[in-house]
mmCIF file of C-alpha atoms and ligand atoms in Angstrom:
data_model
loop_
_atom_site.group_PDB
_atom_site.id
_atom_site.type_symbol
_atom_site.label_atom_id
_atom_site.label_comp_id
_atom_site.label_asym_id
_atom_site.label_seq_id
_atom_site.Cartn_x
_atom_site.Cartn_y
_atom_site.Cartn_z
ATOM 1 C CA UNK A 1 7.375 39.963 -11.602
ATOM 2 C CA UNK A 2 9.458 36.833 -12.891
ATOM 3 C CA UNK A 3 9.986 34.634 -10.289
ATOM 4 C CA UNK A 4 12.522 32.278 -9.562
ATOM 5 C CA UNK A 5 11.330 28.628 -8.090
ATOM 6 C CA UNK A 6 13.210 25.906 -6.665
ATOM 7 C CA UNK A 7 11.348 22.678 -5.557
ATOM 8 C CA UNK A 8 8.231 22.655 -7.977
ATOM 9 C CA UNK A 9 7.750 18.856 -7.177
ATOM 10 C CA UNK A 10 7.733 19.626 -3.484
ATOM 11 C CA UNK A 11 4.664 21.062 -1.449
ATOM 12 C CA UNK A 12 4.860 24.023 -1.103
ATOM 13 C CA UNK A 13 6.763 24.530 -4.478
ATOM 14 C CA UNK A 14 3.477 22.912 -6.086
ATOM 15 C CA UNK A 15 1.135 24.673 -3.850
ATOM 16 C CA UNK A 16 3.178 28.288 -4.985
ATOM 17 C CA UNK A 17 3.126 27.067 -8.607
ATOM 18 C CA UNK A 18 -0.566 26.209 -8.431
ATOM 19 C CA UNK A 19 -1.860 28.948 -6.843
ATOM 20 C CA UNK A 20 -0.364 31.978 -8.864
ATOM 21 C CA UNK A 21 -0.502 32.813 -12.597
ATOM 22 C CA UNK A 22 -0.148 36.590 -12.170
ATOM 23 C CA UNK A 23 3.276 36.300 -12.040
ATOM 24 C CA UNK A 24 6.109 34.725 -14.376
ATOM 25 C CA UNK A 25 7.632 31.778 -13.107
ATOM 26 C CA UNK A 26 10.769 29.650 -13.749
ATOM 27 C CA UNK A 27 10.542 26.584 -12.075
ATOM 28 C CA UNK A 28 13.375 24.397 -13.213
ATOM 29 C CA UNK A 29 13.439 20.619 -12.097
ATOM 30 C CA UNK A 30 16.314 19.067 -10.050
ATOM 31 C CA UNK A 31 18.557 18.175 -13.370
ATOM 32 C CA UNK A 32 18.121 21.757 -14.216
ATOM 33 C CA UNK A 33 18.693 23.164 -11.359
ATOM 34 C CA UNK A 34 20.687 21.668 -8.043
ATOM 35 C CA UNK A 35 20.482 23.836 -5.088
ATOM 36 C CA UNK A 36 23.977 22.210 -4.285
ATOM 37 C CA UNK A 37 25.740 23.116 -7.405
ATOM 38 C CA UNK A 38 26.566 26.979 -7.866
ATOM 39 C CA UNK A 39 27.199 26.771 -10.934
ATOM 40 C CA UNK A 40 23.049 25.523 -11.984
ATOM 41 C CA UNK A 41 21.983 28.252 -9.766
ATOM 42 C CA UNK A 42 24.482 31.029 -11.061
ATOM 43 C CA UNK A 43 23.192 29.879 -15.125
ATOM 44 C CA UNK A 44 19.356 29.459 -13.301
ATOM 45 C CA UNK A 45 20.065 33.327 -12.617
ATOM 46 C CA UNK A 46 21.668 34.878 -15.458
ATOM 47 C CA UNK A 47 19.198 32.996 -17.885
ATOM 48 C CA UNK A 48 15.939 33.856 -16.444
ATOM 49 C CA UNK A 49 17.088 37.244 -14.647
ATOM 50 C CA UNK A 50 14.577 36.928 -12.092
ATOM 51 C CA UNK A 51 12.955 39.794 -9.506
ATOM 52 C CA UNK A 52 12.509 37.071 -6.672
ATOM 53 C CA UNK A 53 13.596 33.760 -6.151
ATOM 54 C CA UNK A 54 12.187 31.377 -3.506
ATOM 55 C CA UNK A 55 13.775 28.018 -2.528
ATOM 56 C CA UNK A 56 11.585 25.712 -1.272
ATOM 57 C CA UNK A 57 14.617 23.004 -1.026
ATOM 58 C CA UNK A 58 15.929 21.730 1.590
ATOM 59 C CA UNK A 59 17.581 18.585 3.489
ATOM 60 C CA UNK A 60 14.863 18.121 6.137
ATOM 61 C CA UNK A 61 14.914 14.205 6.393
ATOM 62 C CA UNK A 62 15.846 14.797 10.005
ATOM 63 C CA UNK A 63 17.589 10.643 11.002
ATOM 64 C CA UNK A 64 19.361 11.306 7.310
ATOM 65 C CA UNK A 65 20.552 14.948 9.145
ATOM 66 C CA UNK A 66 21.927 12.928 11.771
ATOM 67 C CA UNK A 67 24.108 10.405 10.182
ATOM 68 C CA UNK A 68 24.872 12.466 7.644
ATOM 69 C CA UNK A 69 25.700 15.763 9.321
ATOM 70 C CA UNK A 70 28.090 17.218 6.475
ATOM 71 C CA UNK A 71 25.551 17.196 3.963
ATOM 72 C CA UNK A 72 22.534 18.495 5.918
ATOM 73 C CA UNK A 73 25.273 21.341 6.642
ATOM 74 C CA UNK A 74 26.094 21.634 3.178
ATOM 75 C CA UNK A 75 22.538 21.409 1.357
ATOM 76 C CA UNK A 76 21.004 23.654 4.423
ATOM 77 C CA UNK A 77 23.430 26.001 5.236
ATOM 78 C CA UNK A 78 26.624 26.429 2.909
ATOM 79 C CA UNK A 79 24.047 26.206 -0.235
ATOM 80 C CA UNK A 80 21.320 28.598 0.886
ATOM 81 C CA UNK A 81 24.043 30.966 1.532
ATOM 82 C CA UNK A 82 25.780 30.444 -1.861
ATOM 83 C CA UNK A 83 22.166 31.537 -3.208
ATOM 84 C CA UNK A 84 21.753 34.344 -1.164
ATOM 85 C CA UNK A 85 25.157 36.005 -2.417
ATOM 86 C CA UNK A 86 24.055 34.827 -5.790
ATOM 87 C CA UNK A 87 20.647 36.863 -5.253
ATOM 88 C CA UNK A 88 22.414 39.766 -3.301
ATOM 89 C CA UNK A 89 24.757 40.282 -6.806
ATOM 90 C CA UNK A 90 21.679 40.287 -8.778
ATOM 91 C CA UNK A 91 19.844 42.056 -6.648
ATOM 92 C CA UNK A 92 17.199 40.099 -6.307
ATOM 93 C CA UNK A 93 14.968 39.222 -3.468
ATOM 94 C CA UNK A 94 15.477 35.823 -1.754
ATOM 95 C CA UNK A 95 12.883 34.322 -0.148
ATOM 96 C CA UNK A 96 14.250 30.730 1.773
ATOM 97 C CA UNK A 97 12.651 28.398 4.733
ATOM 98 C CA UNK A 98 13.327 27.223 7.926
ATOM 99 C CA UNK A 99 11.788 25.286 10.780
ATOM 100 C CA UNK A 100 10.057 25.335 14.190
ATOM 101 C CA UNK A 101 13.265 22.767 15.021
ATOM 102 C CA UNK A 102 15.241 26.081 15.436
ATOM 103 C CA UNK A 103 13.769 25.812 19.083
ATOM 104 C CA UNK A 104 14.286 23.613 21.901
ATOM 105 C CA UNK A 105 10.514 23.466 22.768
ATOM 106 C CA UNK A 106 10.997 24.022 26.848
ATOM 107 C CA UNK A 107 8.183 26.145 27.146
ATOM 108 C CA UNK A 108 4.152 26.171 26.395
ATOM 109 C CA UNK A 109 4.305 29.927 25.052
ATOM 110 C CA UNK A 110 4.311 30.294 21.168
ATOM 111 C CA UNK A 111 7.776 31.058 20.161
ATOM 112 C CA UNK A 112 7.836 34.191 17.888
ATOM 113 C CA UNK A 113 10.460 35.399 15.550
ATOM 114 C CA UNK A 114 12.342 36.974 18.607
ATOM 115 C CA UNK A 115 12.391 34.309 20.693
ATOM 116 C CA UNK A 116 15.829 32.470 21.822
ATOM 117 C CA UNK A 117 16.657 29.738 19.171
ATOM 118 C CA UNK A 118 18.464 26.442 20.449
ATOM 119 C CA UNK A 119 18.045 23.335 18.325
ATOM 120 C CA UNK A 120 18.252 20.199 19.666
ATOM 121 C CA UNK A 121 19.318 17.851 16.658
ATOM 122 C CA UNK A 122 21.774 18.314 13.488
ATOM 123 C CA UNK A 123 18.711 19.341 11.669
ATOM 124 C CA UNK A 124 17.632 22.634 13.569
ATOM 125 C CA UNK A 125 21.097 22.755 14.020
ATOM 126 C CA UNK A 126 21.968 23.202 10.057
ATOM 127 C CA UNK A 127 18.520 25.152 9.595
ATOM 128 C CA UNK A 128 19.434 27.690 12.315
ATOM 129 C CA UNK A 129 23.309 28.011 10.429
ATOM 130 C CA UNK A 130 21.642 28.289 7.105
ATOM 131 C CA UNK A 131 19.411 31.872 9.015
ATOM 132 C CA UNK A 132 22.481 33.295 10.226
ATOM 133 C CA UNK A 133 24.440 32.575 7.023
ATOM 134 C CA UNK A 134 21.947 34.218 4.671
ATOM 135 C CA UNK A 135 21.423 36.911 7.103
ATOM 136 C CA UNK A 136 24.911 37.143 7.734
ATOM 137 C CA UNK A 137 25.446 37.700 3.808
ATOM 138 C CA UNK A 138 22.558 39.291 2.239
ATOM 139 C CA UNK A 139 20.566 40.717 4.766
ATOM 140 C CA UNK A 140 19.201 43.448 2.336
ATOM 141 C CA UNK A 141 17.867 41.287 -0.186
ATOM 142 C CA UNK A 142 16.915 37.826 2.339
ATOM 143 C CA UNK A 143 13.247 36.556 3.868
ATOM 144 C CA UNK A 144 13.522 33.386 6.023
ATOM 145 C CA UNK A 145 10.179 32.185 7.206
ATOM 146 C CA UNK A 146 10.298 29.655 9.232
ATOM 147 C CA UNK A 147 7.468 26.894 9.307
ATOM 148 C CA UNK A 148 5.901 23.791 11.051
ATOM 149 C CA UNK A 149 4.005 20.458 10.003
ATOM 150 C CA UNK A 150 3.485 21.503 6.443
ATOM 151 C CA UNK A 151 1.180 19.006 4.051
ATOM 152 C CA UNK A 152 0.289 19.904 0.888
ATOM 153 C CA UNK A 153 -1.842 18.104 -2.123
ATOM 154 C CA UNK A 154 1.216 16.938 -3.764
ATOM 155 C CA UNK A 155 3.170 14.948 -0.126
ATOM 156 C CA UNK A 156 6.778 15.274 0.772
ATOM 157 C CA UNK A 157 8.762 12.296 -1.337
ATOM 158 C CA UNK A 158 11.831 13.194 0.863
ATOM 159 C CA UNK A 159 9.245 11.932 3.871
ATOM 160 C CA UNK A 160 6.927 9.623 1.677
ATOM 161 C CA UNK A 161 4.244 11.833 1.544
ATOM 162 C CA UNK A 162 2.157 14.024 3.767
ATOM 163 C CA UNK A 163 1.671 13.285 6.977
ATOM 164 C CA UNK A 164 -2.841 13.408 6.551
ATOM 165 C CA UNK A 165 -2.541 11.511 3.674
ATOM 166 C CA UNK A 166 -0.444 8.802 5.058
ATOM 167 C CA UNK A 167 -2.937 8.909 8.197
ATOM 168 C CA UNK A 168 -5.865 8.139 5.996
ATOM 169 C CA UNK A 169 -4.113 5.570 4.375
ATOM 170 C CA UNK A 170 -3.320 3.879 7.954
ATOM 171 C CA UNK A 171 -6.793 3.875 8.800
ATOM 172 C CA UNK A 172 -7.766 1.858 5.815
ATOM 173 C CA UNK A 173 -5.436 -1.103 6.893
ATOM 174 C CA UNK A 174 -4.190 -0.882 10.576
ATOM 175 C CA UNK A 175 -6.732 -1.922 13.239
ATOM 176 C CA UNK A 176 -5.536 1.174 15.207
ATOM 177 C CA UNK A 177 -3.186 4.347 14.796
ATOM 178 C CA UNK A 178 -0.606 4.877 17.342
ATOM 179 C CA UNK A 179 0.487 8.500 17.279
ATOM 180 C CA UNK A 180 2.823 10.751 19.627
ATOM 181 C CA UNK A 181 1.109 13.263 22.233
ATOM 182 C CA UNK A 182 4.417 14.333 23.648
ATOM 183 C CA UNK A 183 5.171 17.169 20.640
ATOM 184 C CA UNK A 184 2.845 20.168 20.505
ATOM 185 C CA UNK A 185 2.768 21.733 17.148
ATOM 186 C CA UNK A 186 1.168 24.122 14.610
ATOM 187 C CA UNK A 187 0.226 21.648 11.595
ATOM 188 C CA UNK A 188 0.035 23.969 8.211
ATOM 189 C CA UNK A 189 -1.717 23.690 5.478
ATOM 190 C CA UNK A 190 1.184 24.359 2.255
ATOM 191 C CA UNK A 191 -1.690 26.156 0.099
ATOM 192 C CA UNK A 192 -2.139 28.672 3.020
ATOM 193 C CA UNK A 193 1.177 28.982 3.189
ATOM 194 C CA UNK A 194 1.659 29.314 -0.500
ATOM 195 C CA UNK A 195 -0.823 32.261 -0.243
ATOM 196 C CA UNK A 196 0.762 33.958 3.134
ATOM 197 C CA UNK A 197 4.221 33.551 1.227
ATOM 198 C CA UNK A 198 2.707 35.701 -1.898
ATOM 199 C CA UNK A 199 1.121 38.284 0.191
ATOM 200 C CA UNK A 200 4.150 38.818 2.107
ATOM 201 C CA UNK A 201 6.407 39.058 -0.833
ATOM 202 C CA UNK A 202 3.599 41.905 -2.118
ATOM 203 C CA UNK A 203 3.583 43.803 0.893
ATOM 204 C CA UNK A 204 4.741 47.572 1.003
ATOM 205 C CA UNK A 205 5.879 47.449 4.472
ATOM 206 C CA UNK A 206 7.351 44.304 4.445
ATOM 207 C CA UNK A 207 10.805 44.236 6.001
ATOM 208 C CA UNK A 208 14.001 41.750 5.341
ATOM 209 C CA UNK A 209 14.187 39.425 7.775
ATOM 210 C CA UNK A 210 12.833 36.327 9.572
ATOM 211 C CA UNK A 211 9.296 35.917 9.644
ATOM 212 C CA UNK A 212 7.380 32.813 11.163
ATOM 213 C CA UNK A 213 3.558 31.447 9.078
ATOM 214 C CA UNK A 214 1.941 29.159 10.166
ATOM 215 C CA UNK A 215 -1.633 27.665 10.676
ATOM 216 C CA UNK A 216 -3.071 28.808 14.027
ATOM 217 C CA UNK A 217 -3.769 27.338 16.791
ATOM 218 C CA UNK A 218 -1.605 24.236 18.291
ATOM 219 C CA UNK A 219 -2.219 20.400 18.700
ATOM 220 C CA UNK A 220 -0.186 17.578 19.494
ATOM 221 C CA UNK A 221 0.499 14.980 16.390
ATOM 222 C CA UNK A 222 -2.461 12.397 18.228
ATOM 223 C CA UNK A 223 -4.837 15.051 18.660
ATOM 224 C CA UNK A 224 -4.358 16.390 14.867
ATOM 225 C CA UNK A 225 -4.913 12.985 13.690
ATOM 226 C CA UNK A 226 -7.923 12.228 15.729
ATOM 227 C CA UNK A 227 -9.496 15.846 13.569
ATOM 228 C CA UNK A 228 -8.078 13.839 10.601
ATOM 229 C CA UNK A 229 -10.212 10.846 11.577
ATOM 230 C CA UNK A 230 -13.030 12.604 12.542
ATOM 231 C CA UNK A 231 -13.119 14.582 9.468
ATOM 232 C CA UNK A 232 -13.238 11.447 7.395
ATOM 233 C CA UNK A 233 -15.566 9.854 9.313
ATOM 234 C CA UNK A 234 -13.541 7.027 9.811
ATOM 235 C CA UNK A 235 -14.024 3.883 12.239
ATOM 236 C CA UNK A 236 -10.168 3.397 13.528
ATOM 237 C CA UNK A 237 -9.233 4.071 17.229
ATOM 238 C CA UNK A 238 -6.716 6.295 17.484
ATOM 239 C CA UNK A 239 -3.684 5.368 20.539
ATOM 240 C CA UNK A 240 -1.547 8.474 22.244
ATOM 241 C CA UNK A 241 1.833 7.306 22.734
ATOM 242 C CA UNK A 242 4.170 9.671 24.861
ATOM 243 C CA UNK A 243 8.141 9.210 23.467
ATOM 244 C CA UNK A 244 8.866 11.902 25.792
ATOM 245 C CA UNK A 245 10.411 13.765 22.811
ATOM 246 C CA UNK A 246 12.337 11.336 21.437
ATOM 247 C CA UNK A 247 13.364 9.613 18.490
ATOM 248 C CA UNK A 248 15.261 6.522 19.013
ATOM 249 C CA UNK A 249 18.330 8.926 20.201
ATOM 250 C CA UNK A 250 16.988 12.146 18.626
ATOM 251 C CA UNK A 251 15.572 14.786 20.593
ATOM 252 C CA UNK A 252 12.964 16.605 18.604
ATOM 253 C CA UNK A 253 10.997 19.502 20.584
ATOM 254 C CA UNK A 254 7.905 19.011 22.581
ATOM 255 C CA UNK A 255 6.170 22.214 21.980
ATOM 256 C CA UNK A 256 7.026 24.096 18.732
ATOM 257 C CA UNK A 257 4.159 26.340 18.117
ATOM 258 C CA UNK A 258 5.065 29.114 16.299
ATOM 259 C CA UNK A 259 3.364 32.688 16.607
ATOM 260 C CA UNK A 260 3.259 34.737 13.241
ATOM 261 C CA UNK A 261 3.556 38.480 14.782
ATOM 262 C CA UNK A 262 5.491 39.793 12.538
ATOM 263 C CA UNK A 263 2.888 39.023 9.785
ATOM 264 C CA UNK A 264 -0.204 39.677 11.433
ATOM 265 C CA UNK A 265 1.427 43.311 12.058
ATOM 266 C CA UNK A 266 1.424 43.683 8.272
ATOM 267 C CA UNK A 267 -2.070 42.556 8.078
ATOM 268 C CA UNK A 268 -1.833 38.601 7.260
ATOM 269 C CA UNK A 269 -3.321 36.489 9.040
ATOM 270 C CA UNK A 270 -3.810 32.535 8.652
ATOM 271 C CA UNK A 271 -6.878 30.323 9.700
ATOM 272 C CA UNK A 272 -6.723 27.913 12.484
ATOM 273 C CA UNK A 273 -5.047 24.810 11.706
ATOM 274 C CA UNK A 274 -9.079 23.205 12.276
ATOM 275 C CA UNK A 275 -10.440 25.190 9.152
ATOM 276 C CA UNK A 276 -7.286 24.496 7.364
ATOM 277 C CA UNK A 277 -7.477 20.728 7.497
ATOM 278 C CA UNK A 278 -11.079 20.705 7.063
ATOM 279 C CA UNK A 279 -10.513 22.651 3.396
ATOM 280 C CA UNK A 280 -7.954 20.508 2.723
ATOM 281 C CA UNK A 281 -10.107 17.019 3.443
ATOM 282 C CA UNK A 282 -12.920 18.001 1.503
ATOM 283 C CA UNK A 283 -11.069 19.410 -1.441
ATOM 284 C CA UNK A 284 -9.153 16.632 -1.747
ATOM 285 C CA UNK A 285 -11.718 13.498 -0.160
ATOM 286 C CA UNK A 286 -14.825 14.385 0.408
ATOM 287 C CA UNK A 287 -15.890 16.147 -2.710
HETATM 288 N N1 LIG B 1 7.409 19.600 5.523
HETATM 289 C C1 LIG B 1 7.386 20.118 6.744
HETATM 290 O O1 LIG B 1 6.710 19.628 7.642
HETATM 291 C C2 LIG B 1 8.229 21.332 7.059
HETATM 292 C C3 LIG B 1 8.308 21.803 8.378
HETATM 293 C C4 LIG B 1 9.083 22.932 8.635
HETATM 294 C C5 LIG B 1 9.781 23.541 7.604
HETATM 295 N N2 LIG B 1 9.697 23.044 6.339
HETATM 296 C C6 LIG B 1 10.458 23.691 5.281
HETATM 297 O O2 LIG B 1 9.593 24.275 4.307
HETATM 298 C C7 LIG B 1 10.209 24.187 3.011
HETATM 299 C C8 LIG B 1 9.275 23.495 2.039
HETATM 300 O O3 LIG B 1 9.014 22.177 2.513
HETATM 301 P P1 LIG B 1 8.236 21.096 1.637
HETATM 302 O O4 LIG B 1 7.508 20.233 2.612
HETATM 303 O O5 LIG B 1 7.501 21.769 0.517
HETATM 304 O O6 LIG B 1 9.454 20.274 1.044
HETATM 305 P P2 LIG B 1 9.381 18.998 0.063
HETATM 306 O O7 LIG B 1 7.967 18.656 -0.231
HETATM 307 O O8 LIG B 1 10.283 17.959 0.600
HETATM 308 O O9 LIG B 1 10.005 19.578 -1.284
HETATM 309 C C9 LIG B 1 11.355 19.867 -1.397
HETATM 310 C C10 LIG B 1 11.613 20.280 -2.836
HETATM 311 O O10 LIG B 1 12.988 20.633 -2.945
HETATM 312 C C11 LIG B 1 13.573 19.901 -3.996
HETATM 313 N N3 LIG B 1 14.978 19.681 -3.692
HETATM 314 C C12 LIG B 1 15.521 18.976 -2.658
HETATM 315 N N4 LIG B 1 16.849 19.034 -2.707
HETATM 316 C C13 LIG B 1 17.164 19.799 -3.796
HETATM 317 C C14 LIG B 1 18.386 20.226 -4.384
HETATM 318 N N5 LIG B 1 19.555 19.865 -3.882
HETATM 319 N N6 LIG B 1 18.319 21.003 -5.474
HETATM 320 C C15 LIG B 1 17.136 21.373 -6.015
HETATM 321 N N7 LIG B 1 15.955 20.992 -5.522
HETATM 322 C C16 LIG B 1 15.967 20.195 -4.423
HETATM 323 C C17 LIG B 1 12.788 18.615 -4.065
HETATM 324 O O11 LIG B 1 12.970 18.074 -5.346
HETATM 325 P P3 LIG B 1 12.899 16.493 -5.649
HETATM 326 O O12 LIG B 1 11.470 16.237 -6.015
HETATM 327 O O13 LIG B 1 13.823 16.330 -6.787
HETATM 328 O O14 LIG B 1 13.334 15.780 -4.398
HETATM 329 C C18 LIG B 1 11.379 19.157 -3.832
HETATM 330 O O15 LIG B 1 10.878 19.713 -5.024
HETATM 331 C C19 LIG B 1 11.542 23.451 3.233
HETATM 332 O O16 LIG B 1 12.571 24.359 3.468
HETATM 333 C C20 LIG B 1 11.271 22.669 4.493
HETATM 334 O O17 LIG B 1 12.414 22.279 5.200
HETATM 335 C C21 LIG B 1 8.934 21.972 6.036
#
């Protein structure tokens, strides 16, 4: 199958790129290809004549989603729709992302793909827009699979890198870590995601639609960094701090575990968010 990629630099556009030569892949950079300008993607298309393409891109720099709300709208919603007619006229199958900050987090019960959305900041709020839109246009030809906490072995430069890395790196010069305890989560590794992502798009039963993969299993962000510690075998004392959910002004949700039933229905499942962290430590530290 040729395969269409956008975001090779990115995690999980590295992890996908890594992990599969079976298939044929066009992975144009940025210059190439701009998610925001038609036009790249419509020439991206009609060059390459891909079977799938998956966008990995998106405006998730969630204070730059807040002051600059048009843009997170266009880049996340008005874009990934553009693509999805552009994939619906080829017919090709689109494969896009989205975020556990489609939900509000007032609950302790793993939110599955049916599950009430309600975002609580311009992010989740442009992410959500950007589901209907695709769904709205192509829903024949469109996956959305909506993630949480990804890190991958090449970090997010849109958020300076991943969030274990930049924990390790803390605990090498800080004399202790202060982390939040007030947001529950479900912390994914972007290589098991990478793999989930290709086993879905394989699947003969797999339906259009929104899915949800993630790691399972949930922590909060202190508790997932004391297993980062731990794991390293590192002497820093790690601090809970409780923001209550908030971000300066920003609400982000305090429990956005996702539950991945509509995958584990078709047969995938994905290790707990421990073995997933522990592979990715000693692949990338400790051997
Ligand atoms: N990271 C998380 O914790 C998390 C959580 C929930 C959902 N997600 C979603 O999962 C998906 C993958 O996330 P990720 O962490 O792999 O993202 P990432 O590391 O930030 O990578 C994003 C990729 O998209 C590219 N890109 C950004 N804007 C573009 C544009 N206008 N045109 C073309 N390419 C563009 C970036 O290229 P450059 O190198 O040129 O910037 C980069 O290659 C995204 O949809 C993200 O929102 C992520």
């Amino acid at each position: 199958m040729k395969i269409l990629l956008i975001g090779k630099t990115g995690q999980l556009g590295a992890s996908l790129l890594n992990l599969d030569s079976e298939h044929q892949w066009y992975a144009p950079n940025r210059a190439e290809l701009d998610l925001e300008s038609i036009d790249s993607c419509r020439q991206a298309m009609r060059q390459f004549q891909p079977d799938i393409v998956i966008n990995t891109a998106a405006f998730h720099n969630l204070p730059m989603c807040e002051s600059h709300p048009g843009r997170a709208f266009a880049v996340n919603c008005k874009s990934v729709r553009d693509l999805a007619l552009l994939c619906k006229e080829h017919d090709t199958l689109f494969i896009t992302f989205s975020s556990d900050y489609v939900f509000d987090g007032a609950t302790d019960v793993p939110y599955n793909e049916y599950s009430p959305t309600s975002p609580l900041q311009m992010y989740g709020i442009t992410r959500l827009a950007g589901e209907h839109a695709v769904m709205s246009v192509a829903p024949q030809h469109s996956i959305v699979i909506r993630t949480c906490g990804l890190y991958g072995t090449i970090g997010a430069a849109s958020k300076g890198g991943n969030f274990v890395d930049n924990r390790i790196k803390d605990a090498q010069h800080l004399p202790h870590i202060e982390m939040g305890c007030d947001q529950i989560v479900s912390p994914t590794s972007a290589l098991d995601l990478a793999k989930a992502v290709l086993t879905l798009i394989q699947h003969p039963k797999r339906k259009m639609g929104i899915y949800h993969l993630v790691n399972q299993g949930e922590c909060s962000w202190y508790e997932f960094t004391c297993k980062i510690i731990e794991l390293m075998k590192l002497d820093v004392k790690v601090v809970p701090i409780d923001r209550n959910g908030l971000s300066g002004d920003m609400r982000r949700p305090k429990y956005s575990v996702l539950a991945n039933i509509k995958a584990k229905k078709l047969g995938i499942n994905m290790q707990h968010w421990q073995d997933a962290l522990s592979e990715y430590i000693t692949a990338k530290y400790l051997n």
